[in-house]
XYZ file of C-alpha atoms in Angstrom:
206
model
C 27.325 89.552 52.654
C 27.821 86.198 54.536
C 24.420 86.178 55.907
C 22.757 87.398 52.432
C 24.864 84.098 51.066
C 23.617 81.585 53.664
C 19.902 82.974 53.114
C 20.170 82.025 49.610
C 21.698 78.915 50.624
C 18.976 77.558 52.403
C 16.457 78.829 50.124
C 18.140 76.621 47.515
C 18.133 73.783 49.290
C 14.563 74.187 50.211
C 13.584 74.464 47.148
C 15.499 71.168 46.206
C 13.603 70.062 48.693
C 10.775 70.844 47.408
C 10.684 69.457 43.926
C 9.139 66.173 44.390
C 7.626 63.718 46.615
C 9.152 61.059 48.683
C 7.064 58.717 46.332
C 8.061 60.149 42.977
C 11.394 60.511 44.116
C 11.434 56.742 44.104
C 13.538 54.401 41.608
C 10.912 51.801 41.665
C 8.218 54.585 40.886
C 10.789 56.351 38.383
C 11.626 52.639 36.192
C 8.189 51.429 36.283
C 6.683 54.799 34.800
C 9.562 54.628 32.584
C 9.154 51.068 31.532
C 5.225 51.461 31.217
C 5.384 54.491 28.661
C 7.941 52.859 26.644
C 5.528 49.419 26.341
C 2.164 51.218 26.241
C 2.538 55.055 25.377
C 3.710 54.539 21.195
C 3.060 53.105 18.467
C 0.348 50.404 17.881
C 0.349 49.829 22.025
C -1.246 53.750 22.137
C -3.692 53.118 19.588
C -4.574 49.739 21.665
C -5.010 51.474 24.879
C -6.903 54.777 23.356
C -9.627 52.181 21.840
C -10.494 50.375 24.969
C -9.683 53.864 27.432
C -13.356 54.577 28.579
C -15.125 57.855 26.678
C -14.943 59.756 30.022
C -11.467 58.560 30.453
C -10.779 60.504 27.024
C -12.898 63.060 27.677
C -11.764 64.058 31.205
C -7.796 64.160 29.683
C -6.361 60.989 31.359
C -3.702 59.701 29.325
C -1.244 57.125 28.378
C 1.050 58.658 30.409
C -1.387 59.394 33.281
C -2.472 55.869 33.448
C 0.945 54.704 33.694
C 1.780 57.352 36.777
C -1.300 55.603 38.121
C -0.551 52.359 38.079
C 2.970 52.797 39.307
C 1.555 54.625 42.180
C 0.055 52.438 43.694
C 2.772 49.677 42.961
C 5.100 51.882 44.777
C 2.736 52.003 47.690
C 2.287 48.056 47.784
C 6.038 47.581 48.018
C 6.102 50.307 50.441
C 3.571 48.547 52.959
C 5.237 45.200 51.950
C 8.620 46.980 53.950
C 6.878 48.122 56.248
C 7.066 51.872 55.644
C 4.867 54.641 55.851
C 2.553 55.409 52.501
C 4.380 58.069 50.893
C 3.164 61.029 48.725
C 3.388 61.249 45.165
C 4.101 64.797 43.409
C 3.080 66.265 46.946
C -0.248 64.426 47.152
C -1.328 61.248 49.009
C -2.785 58.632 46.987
C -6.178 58.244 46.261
C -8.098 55.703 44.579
C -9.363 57.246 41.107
C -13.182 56.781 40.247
C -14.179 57.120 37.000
C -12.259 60.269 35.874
C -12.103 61.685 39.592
C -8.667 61.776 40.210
C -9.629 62.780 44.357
C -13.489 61.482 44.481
C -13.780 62.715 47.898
C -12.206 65.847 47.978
C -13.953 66.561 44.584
C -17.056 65.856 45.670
C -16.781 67.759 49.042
C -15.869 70.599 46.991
C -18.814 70.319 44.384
C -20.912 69.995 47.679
C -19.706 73.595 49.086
C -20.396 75.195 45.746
C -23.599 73.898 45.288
C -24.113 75.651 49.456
C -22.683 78.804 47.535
C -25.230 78.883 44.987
C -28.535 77.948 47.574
C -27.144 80.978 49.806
C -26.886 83.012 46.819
C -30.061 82.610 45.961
C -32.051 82.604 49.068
C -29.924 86.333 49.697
C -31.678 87.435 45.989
C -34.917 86.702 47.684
C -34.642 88.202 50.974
C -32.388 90.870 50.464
C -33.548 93.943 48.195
C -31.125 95.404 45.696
C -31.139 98.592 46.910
C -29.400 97.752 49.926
C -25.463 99.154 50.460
C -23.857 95.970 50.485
C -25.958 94.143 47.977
C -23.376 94.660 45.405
C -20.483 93.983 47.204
C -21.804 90.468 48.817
C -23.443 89.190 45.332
C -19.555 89.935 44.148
C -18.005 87.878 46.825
C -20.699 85.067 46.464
C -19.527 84.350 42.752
C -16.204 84.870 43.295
C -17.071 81.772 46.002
C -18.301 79.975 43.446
C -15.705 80.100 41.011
C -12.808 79.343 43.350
C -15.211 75.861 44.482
C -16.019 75.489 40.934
C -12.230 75.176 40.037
C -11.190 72.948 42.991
C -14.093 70.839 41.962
C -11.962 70.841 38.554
C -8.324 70.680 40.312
C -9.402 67.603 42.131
C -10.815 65.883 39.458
C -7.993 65.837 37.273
C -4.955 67.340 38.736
C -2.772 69.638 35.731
C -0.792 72.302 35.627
C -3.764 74.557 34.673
C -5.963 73.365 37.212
C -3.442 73.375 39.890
C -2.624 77.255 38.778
C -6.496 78.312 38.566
C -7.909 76.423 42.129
C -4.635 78.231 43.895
C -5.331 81.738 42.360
C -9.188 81.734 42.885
C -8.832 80.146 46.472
C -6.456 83.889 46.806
C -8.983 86.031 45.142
C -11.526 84.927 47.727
C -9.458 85.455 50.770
C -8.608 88.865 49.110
C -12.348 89.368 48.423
C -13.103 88.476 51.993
C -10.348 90.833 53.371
C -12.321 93.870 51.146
C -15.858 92.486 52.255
C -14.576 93.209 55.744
C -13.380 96.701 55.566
C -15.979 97.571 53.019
C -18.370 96.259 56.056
C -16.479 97.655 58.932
C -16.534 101.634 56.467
C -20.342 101.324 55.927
C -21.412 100.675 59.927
C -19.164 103.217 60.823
C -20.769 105.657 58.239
C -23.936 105.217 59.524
C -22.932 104.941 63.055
C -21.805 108.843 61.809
C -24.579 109.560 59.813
C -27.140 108.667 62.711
C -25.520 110.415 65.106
C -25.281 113.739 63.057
C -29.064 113.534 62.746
C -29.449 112.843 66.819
C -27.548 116.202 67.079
C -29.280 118.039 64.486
C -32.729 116.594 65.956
C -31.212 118.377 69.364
C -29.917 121.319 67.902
C-alpha cells in the first residue's frame, strides 16, 4: 500500500512538473501576456489590430491572443540573456522566430521537404513496381500513411494548436505502427515463399 502511495506520489509531482515551461512559468511572461490582452485583445483595440493583421495572419489563425504570447516571448528571452541565463522554453518549445504565418519555419519546412520525398518515392514505386506484386498493397498503404503524418507536422509546425499538436502526435504513431506491420507482413511473405519454393524443390525430387 505504501509503495502503491509513493508511485502515485511521484507521478503527481511529475506531472506538476510537467505542466508548463520554465518560460511560461515566468511572472514577467505571465503580466506582460496579461497586460497585452487586456490593452489589445477587446474592444475597439481588437478591431484595430484585426484591420492591419496581415490576410495570411488571419487566415493561418494567429490571433490577438497569439500575437501577444509572441511578443512576450521573446521579451522574456531578452531579459533572460540580459541576466545572463540560459534561453528558456515556452509551453515546452524553444523559441523560434515566426515567418509569415510559420510559427517553426525551419522545422516546417524540413517537414514539407520529407513529404514532398514521400510523394517522388511513391510515385517512382507506381512506375517500377507492378500491381500485382504481394506487397504492392501493403507498401502503397504505408507510403500515404507517410504522407499524412508529414503532411500534419508540416501543419503542427506551422501553427502550433491543440488540434494540430493532437493530429502530428497520432499520425507520427500510426506510422511507427504501420512500420511495425510492414515488417512482419514482410518477414510472413519471405518466409512463405522461402516454404513455398522449397516444397516445389522436393516435389521436383520426389
Amino acid at each position: 500500500m505504501a509503495g502503491r502511495t509513493a508511485r502515485l506520489v511521484l507521478l503527481a509531482g511529475a506531472a506538476a512538473l510537467a505542466s508548463g515551461s520554465q518560460g511560461d512559468r515566468e511572472p514577467v511572461y505571465r503580466d506582460c501576456v496579461h497586460r497585452c490582452e487586456e490593452r489589445n485583445c477587446s474592444g475597439g483595440a481588437l478591431r484595430h489590430f484585426r484591420s492591419r493583421q496581415p490576410i495570411y495572419m488571419s487566415l493561418a489563425g494567429w490571433t490577438c491572443q497569439d500575437d501577444c504570447k509572441y511578443e512576450c516571448m521573446w521579451v522574456t528571452v531578452g531579459l533572460y540573456l540580459k541576466e545572463g541565463h540560459k534561453v528558456p522554453q515556452f509551453h515546452g518549445k524553444w523559441p523560434f522566430s515566426r515567418f509569415l504565418f510559420f510559427q517553426e519555419p525551419a522545422s516546417a519546412m524540413a517537414s514539407f521537404l520529407n513529404g514532398l520525398a514521400s510523394l517522388v518515392m511513391l510515385c517512382r514505386y507506381h512506375t517500377s513496381v507492378p500491381a500485382s506484386s504481394p506487397m504492392y498493397p501493403t507498401c502503397v498503404a504505408f507510403a500515404w500513411v507517410s504522407l499524412n503524418a508529414w503532411f500534419w507536422s508540416t501543419v503542427f509546425h506551422t501553427k502550433d494548436t491543440d488540434l494540430t499538436e493532437k493530429m502530428d502526435y497520432f499520425c507520427a504513431s500510426t506510422v511507427i505502427l504501420h512500420s511495425i506491420y510492414l515488417c512482419c507482413v514482410s518477414f510472413l511473405e519471405d518466409d512463405s515463399l522461402y516454404l513455398l519454393k522449397e516444397s516445389e524443390a522436393k516435389f521436383k525430387l520426389d
